[in-house]
mmCIF file of C-alpha atoms in Angstrom:
data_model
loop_
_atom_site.group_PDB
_atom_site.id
_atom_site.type_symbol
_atom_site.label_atom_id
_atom_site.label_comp_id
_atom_site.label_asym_id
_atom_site.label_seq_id
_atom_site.Cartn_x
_atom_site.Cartn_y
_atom_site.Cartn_z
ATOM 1 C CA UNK U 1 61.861 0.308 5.734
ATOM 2 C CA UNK U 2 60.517 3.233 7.897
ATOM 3 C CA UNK U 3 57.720 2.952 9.489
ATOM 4 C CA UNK U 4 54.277 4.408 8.845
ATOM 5 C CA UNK U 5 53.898 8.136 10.719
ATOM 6 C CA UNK U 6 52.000 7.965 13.750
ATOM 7 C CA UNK U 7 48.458 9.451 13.196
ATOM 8 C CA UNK U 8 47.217 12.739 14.279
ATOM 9 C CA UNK U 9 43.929 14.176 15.174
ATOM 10 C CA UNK U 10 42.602 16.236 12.868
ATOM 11 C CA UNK U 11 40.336 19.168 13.581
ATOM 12 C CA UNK U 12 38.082 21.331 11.705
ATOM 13 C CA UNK U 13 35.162 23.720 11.582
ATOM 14 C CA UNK U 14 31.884 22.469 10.186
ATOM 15 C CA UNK U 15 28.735 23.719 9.785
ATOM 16 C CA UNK U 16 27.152 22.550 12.734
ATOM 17 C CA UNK U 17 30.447 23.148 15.442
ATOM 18 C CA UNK U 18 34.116 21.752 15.505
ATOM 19 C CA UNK U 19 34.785 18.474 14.089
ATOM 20 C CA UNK U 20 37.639 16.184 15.640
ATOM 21 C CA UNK U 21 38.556 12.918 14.169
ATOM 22 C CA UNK U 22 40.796 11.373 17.112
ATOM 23 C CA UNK U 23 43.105 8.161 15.900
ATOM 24 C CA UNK U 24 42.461 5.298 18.207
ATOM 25 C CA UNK U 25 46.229 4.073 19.840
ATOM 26 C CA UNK U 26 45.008 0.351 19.874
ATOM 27 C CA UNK U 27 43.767 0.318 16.378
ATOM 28 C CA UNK U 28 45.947 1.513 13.867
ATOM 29 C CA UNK U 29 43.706 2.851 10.979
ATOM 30 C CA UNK U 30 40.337 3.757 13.367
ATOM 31 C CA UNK U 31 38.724 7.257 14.791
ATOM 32 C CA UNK U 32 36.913 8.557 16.563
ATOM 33 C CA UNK U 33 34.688 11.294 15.462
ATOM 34 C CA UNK U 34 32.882 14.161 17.716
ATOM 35 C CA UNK U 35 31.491 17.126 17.178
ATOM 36 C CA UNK U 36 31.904 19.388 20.096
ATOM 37 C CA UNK U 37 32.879 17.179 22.250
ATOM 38 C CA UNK U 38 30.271 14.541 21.396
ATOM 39 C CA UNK U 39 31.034 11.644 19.972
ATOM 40 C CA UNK U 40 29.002 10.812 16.666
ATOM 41 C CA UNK U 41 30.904 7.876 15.150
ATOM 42 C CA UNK U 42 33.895 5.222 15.297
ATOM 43 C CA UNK U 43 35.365 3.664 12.343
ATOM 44 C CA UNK U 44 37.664 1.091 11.742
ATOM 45 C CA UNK U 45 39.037 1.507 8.227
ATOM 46 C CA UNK U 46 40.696 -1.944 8.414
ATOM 47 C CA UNK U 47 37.656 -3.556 9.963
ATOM 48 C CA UNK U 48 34.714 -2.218 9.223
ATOM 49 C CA UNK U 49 32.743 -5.206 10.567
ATOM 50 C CA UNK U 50 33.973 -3.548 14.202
ATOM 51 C CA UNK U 51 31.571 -1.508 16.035
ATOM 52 C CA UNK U 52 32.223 0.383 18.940
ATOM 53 C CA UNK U 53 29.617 2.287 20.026
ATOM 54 C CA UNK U 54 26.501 0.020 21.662
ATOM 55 C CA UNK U 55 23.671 1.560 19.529
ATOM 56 C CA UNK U 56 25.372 1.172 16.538
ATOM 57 C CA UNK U 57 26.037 -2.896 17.244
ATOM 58 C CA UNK U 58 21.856 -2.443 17.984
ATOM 59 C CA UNK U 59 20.986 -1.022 14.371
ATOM 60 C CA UNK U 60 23.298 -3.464 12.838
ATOM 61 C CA UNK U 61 21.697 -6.338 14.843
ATOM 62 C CA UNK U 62 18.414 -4.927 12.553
ATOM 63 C CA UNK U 63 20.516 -5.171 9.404
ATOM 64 C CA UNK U 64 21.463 -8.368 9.825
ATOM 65 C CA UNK U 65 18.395 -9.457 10.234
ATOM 66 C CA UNK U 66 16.708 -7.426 7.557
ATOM 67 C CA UNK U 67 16.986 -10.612 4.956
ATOM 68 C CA UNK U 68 18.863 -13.439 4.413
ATOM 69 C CA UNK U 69 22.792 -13.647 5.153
ATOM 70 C CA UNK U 70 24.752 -12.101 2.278
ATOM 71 C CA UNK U 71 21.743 -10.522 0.718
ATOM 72 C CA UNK U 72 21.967 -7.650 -0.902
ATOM 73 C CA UNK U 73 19.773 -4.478 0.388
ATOM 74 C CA UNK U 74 18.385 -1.273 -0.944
ATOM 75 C CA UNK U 75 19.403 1.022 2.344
ATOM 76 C CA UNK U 76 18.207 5.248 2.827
ATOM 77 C CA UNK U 77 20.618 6.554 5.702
ATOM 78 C CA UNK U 78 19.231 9.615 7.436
ATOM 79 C CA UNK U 79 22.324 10.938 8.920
ATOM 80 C CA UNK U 80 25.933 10.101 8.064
ATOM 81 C CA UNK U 81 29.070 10.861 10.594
ATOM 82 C CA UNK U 82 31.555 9.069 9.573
ATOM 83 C CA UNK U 83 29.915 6.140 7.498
ATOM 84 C CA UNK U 84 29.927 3.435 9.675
ATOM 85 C CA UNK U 85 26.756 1.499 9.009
ATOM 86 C CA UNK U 86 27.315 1.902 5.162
ATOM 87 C CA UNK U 87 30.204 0.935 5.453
ATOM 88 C CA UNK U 88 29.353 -1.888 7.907
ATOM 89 C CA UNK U 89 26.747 -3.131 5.727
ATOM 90 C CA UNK U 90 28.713 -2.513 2.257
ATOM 91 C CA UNK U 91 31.184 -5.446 3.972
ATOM 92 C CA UNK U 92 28.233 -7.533 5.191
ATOM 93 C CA UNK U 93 25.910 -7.377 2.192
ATOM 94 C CA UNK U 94 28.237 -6.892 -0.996
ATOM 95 C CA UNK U 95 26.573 -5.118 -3.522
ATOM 96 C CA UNK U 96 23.982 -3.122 -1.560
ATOM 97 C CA UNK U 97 22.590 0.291 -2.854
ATOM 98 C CA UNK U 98 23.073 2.648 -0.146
ATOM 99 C CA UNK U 99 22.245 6.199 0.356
ATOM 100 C CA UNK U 100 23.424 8.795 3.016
ATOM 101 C CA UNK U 101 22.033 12.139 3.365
ATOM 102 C CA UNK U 102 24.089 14.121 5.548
ATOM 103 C CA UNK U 103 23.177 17.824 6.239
ATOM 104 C CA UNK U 104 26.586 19.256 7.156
ATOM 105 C CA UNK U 105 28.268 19.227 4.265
ATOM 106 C CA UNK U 106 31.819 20.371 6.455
ATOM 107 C CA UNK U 107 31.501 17.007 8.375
ATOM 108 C CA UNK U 108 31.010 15.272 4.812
ATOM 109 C CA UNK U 109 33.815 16.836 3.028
ATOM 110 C CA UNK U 110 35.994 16.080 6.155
ATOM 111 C CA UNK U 111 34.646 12.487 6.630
ATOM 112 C CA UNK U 112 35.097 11.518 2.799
ATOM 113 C CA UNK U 113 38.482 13.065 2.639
ATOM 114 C CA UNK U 114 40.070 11.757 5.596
ATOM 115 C CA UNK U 115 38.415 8.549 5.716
ATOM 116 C CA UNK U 116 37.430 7.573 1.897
ATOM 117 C CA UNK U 117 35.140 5.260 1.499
ATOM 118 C CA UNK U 118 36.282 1.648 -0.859
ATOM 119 C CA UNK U 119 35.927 1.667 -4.563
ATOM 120 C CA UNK U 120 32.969 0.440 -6.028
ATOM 121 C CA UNK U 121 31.521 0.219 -2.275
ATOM 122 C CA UNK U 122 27.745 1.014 -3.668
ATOM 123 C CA UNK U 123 27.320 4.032 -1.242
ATOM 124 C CA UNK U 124 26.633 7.196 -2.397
ATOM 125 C CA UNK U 125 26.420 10.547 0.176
ATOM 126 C CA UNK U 126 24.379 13.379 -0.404
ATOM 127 C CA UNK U 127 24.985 16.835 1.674
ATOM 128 C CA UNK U 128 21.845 17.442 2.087
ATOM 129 C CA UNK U 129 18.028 18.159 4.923
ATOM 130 C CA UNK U 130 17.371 14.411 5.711
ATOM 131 C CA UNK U 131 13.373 15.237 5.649
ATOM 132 C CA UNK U 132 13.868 16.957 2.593
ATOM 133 C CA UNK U 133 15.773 14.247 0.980
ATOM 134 C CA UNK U 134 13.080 12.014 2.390
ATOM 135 C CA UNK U 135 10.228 13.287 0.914
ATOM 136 C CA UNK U 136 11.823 13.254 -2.141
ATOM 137 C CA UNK U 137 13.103 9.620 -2.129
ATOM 138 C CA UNK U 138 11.089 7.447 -4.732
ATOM 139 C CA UNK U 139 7.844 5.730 -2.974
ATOM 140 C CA UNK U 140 9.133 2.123 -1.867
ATOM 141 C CA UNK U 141 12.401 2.522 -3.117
ATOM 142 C CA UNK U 142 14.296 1.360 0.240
ATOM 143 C CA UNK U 143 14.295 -2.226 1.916
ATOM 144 C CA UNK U 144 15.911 -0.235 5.276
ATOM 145 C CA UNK U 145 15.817 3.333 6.542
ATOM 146 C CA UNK U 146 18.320 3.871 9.179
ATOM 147 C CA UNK U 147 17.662 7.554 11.443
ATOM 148 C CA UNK U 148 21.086 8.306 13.478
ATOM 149 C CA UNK U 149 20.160 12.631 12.437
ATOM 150 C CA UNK U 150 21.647 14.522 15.771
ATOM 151 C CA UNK U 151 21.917 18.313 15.798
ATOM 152 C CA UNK U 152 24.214 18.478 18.782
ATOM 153 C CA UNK U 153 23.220 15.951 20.920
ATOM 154 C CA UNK U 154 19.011 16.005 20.062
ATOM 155 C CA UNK U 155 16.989 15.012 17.081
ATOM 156 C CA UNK U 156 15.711 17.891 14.709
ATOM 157 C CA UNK U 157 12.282 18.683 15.009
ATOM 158 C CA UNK U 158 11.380 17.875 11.684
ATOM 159 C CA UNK U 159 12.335 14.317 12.534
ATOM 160 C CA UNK U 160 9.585 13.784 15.066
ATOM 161 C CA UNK U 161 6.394 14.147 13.708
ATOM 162 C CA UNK U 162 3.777 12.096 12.771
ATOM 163 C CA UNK U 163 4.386 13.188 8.845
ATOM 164 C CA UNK U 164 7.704 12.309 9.162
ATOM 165 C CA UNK U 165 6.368 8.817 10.246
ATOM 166 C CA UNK U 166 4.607 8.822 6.641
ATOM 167 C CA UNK U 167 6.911 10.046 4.683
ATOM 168 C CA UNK U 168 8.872 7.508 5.673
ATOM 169 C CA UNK U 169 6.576 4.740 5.331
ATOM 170 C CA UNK U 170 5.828 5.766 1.973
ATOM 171 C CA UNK U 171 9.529 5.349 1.038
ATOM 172 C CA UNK U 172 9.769 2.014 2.582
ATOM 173 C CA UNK U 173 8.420 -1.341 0.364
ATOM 174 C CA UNK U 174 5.361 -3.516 1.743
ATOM 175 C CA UNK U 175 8.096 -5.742 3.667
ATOM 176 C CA UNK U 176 10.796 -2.566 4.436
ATOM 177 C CA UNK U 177 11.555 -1.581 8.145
ATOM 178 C CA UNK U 178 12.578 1.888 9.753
ATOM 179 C CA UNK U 179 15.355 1.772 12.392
ATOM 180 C CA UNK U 180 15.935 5.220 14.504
ATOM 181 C CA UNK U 181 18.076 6.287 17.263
ATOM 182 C CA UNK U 182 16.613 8.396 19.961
ATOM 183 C CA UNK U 183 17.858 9.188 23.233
ATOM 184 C CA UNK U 184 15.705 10.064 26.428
ATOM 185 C CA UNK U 185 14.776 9.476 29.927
ATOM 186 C CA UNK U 186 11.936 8.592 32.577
ATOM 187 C CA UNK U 187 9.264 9.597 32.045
ATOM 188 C CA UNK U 188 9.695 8.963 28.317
ATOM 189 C CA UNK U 189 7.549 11.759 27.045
ATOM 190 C CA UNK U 190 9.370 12.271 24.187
ATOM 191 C CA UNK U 191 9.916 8.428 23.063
ATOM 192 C CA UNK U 192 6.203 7.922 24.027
ATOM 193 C CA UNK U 193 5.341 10.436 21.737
ATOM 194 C CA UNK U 194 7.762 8.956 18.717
ATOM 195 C CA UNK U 195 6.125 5.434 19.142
ATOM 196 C CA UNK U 196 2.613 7.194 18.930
ATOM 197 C CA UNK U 197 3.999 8.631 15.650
ATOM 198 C CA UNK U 198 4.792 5.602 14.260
ATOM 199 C CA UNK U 199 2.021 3.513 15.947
ATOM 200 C CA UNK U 200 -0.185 5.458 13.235
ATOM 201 C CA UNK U 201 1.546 4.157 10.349
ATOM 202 C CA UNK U 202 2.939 0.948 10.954
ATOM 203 C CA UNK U 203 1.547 -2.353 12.841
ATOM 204 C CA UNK U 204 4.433 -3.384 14.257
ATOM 205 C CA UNK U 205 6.710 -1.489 16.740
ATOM 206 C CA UNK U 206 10.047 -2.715 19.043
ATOM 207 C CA UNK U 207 12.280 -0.725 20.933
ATOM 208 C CA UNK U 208 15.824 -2.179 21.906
ATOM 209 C CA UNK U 209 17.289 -0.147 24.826
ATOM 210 C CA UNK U 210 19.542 -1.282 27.912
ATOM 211 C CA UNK U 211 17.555 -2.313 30.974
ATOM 212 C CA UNK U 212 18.717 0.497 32.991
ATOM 213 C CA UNK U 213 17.367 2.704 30.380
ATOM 214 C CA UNK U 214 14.268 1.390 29.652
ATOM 215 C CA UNK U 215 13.640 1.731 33.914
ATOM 216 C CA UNK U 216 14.414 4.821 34.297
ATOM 217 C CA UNK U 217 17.262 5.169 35.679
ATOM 218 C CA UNK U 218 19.357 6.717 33.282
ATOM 219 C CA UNK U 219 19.261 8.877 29.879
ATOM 220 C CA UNK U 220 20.356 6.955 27.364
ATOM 221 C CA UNK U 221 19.612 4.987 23.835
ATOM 222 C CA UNK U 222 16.773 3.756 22.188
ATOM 223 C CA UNK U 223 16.276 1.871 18.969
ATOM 224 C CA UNK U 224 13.157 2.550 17.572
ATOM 225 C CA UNK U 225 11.723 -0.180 14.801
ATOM 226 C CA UNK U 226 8.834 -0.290 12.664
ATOM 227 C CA UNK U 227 7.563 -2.370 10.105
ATOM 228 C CA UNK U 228 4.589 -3.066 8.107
ATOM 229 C CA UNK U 229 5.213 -6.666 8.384
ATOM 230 C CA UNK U 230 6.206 -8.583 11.950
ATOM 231 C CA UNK U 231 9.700 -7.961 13.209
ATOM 232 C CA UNK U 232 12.223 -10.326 14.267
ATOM 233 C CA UNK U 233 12.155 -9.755 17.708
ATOM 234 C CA UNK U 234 13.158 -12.730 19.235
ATOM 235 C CA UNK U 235 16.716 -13.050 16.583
ATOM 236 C CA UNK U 236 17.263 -9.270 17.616
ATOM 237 C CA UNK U 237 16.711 -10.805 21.657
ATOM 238 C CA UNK U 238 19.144 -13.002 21.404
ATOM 239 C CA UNK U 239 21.545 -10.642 19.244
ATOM 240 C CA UNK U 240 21.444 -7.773 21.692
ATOM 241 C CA UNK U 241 21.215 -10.303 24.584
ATOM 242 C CA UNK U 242 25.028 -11.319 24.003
ATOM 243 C CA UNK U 243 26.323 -7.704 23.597
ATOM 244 C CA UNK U 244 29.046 -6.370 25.643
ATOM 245 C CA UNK U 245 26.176 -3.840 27.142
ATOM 246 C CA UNK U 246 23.162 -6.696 26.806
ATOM 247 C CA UNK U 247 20.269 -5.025 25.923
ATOM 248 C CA UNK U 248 16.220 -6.005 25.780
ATOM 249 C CA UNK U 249 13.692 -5.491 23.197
ATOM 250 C CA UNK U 250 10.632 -4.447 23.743
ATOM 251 C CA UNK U 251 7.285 -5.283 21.888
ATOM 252 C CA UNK U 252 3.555 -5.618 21.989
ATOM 253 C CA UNK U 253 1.853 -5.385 25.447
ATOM 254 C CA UNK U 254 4.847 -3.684 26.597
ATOM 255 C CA UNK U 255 4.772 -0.983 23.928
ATOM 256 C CA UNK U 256 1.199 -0.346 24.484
ATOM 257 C CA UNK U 257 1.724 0.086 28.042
ATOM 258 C CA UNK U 258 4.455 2.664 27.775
ATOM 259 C CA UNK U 259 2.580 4.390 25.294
ATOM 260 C CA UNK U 260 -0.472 4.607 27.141
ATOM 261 C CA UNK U 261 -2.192 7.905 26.335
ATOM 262 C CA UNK U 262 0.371 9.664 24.401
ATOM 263 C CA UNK U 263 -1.149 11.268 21.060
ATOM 264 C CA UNK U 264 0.697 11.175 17.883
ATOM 265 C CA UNK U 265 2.995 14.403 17.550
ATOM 266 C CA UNK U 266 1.917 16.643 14.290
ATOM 267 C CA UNK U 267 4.257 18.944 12.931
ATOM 268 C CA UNK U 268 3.464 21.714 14.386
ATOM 269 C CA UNK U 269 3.865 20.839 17.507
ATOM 270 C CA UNK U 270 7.001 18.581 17.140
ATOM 271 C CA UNK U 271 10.010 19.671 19.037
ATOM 272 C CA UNK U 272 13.450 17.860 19.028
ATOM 273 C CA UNK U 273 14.320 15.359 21.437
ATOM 274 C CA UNK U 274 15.267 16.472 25.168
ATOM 275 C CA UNK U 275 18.747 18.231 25.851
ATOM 276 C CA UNK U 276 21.012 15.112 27.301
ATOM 277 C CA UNK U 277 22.253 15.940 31.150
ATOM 278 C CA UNK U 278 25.923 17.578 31.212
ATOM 279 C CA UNK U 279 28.575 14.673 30.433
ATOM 280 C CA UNK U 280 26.181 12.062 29.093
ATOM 281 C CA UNK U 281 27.536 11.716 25.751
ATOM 282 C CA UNK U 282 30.782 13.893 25.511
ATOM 283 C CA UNK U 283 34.270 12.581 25.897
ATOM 284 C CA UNK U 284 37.856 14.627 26.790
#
């Protein structure tokens, strides 16, 4: 019998650059996606329970922990790539609702053609503004939203804001929690400003970052939570605790501290999230 063809990368013009989606050598049915040169997503089609990328293990840390093992969940994903946390939690949580609004509809045709999503997996994608599609979503219609929206390498504008905070809350039920990742650096201005934002709307706040991150001494990652209700903060401790790249979550006291005096950021005034230094996030 011959043997499957060897895969081959596959590149294409979307709306927001070029889009490569790289085969992995070790894995036989995974990629890697980036979009000029920056990675935005790996995905195992054999193994979708495999993450590679650190913040991704983080926000599924938050799904796993978003209700009891096996339980299905109503899920809003701002931001698609290449569908790895629907994906992730269509295998986790069988018979899930998910929704992914993805704004570049080239990335979304290429995604969903070259790697299709199961039958009857309970996701459906949308091409379309992720704060438009949010502010249209039904009021507490979603048990988890999940932010991964990157323009480039920074978060839209019109993701920052205070309203944004509210409009998501608003779409979340009584007991629903918001998981975003951000990316800055010392001296936090911007993530001070996005917990302000959200410091308005819900009661309780955690951020899950590396240690080397969270002190300043390098740009990187940042899982933002919020929640109406308390978060479980010390499960998610000892989750990110054991991950290849351990990682600490921060809550209370140490929230307020970083905070500090930083005022919630209103829409006017909201800008996207700071330009990452040369090299942090691109690959080849």
């Amino acid at each position: 019998m011959d043997e499957a063809p060897e895969p081959i990368p596959v590149t294409r013009t979307v709306d927001c650059g070029t889009a490569k989606l790289l085969p992995d050598v070790d894995r036989p049915h995974a990629w890697l996606l980036t979009v000029d040169g920056a990675p935005q997503s790996y995905v195992d089609l054999d193994a979708p329970t495999h993450l590679e990328f650190e913040y991704v293990r983080r926000l599924a840390h938050v799904l796993d922990e978003a209700a009891a093992p096996g339980q299905p969940l109503d899920a809003l994903h701002l931001g698609g790539g290449a569908l790895t946390l629907p994906r992730y939690l269509a295998a986790t949580r069988p018979h899930s609702r998910q929704d992914v609004v993805e704004a570049d509809r080239g990335l979304l045709a290429l995604v969903t053609e070259q790697l299709p999503l199961p039958a009857h997996c309970g996701i459906t994608v949308h091409a379309e503004d992720a704060r438009t599609a949010l502010e249209a979503a039904p009021e507490g219609s979603a048990d988890v939203i999940v932010a991964d929206v990157f323009g480039g390498a920074r978060v839209p504008a019109q993701l920052t804001s205070v309203e944004y905070a509210r409009a998501a809350a608003r779409v979340l039920r009584p007991d629903g929690c918001y998981a975003a990742n951000l990316a800055d650096s010392a001296p936090f201005a911007f993530l001070r400003g996005q917990l302000a934002n959200f410091a308005t709307v819900f009661e309780h706040l955690a951020l899950i970052a590396e240690p080397s991150v969270l002190r300043g001494r390098r740009f990187g990652n940042a899982v933002l939570l919020a929640s109406r209700t308390p978060l479980p903060v010390a499960d998610l401790a000892r989750r990110t605790a054991g991950d290849v790249f351990p990682a600490r979550v921060e809550h209370g006291a140490a929230l307020r501290r970083l905070i500090a005096d930083a005022e919630p950021v209103r829409d006017g005034e909201a800008v996207a999230s700071p330009v990452p230094p040369d090299g942090t996030f691109s690959v080849g």
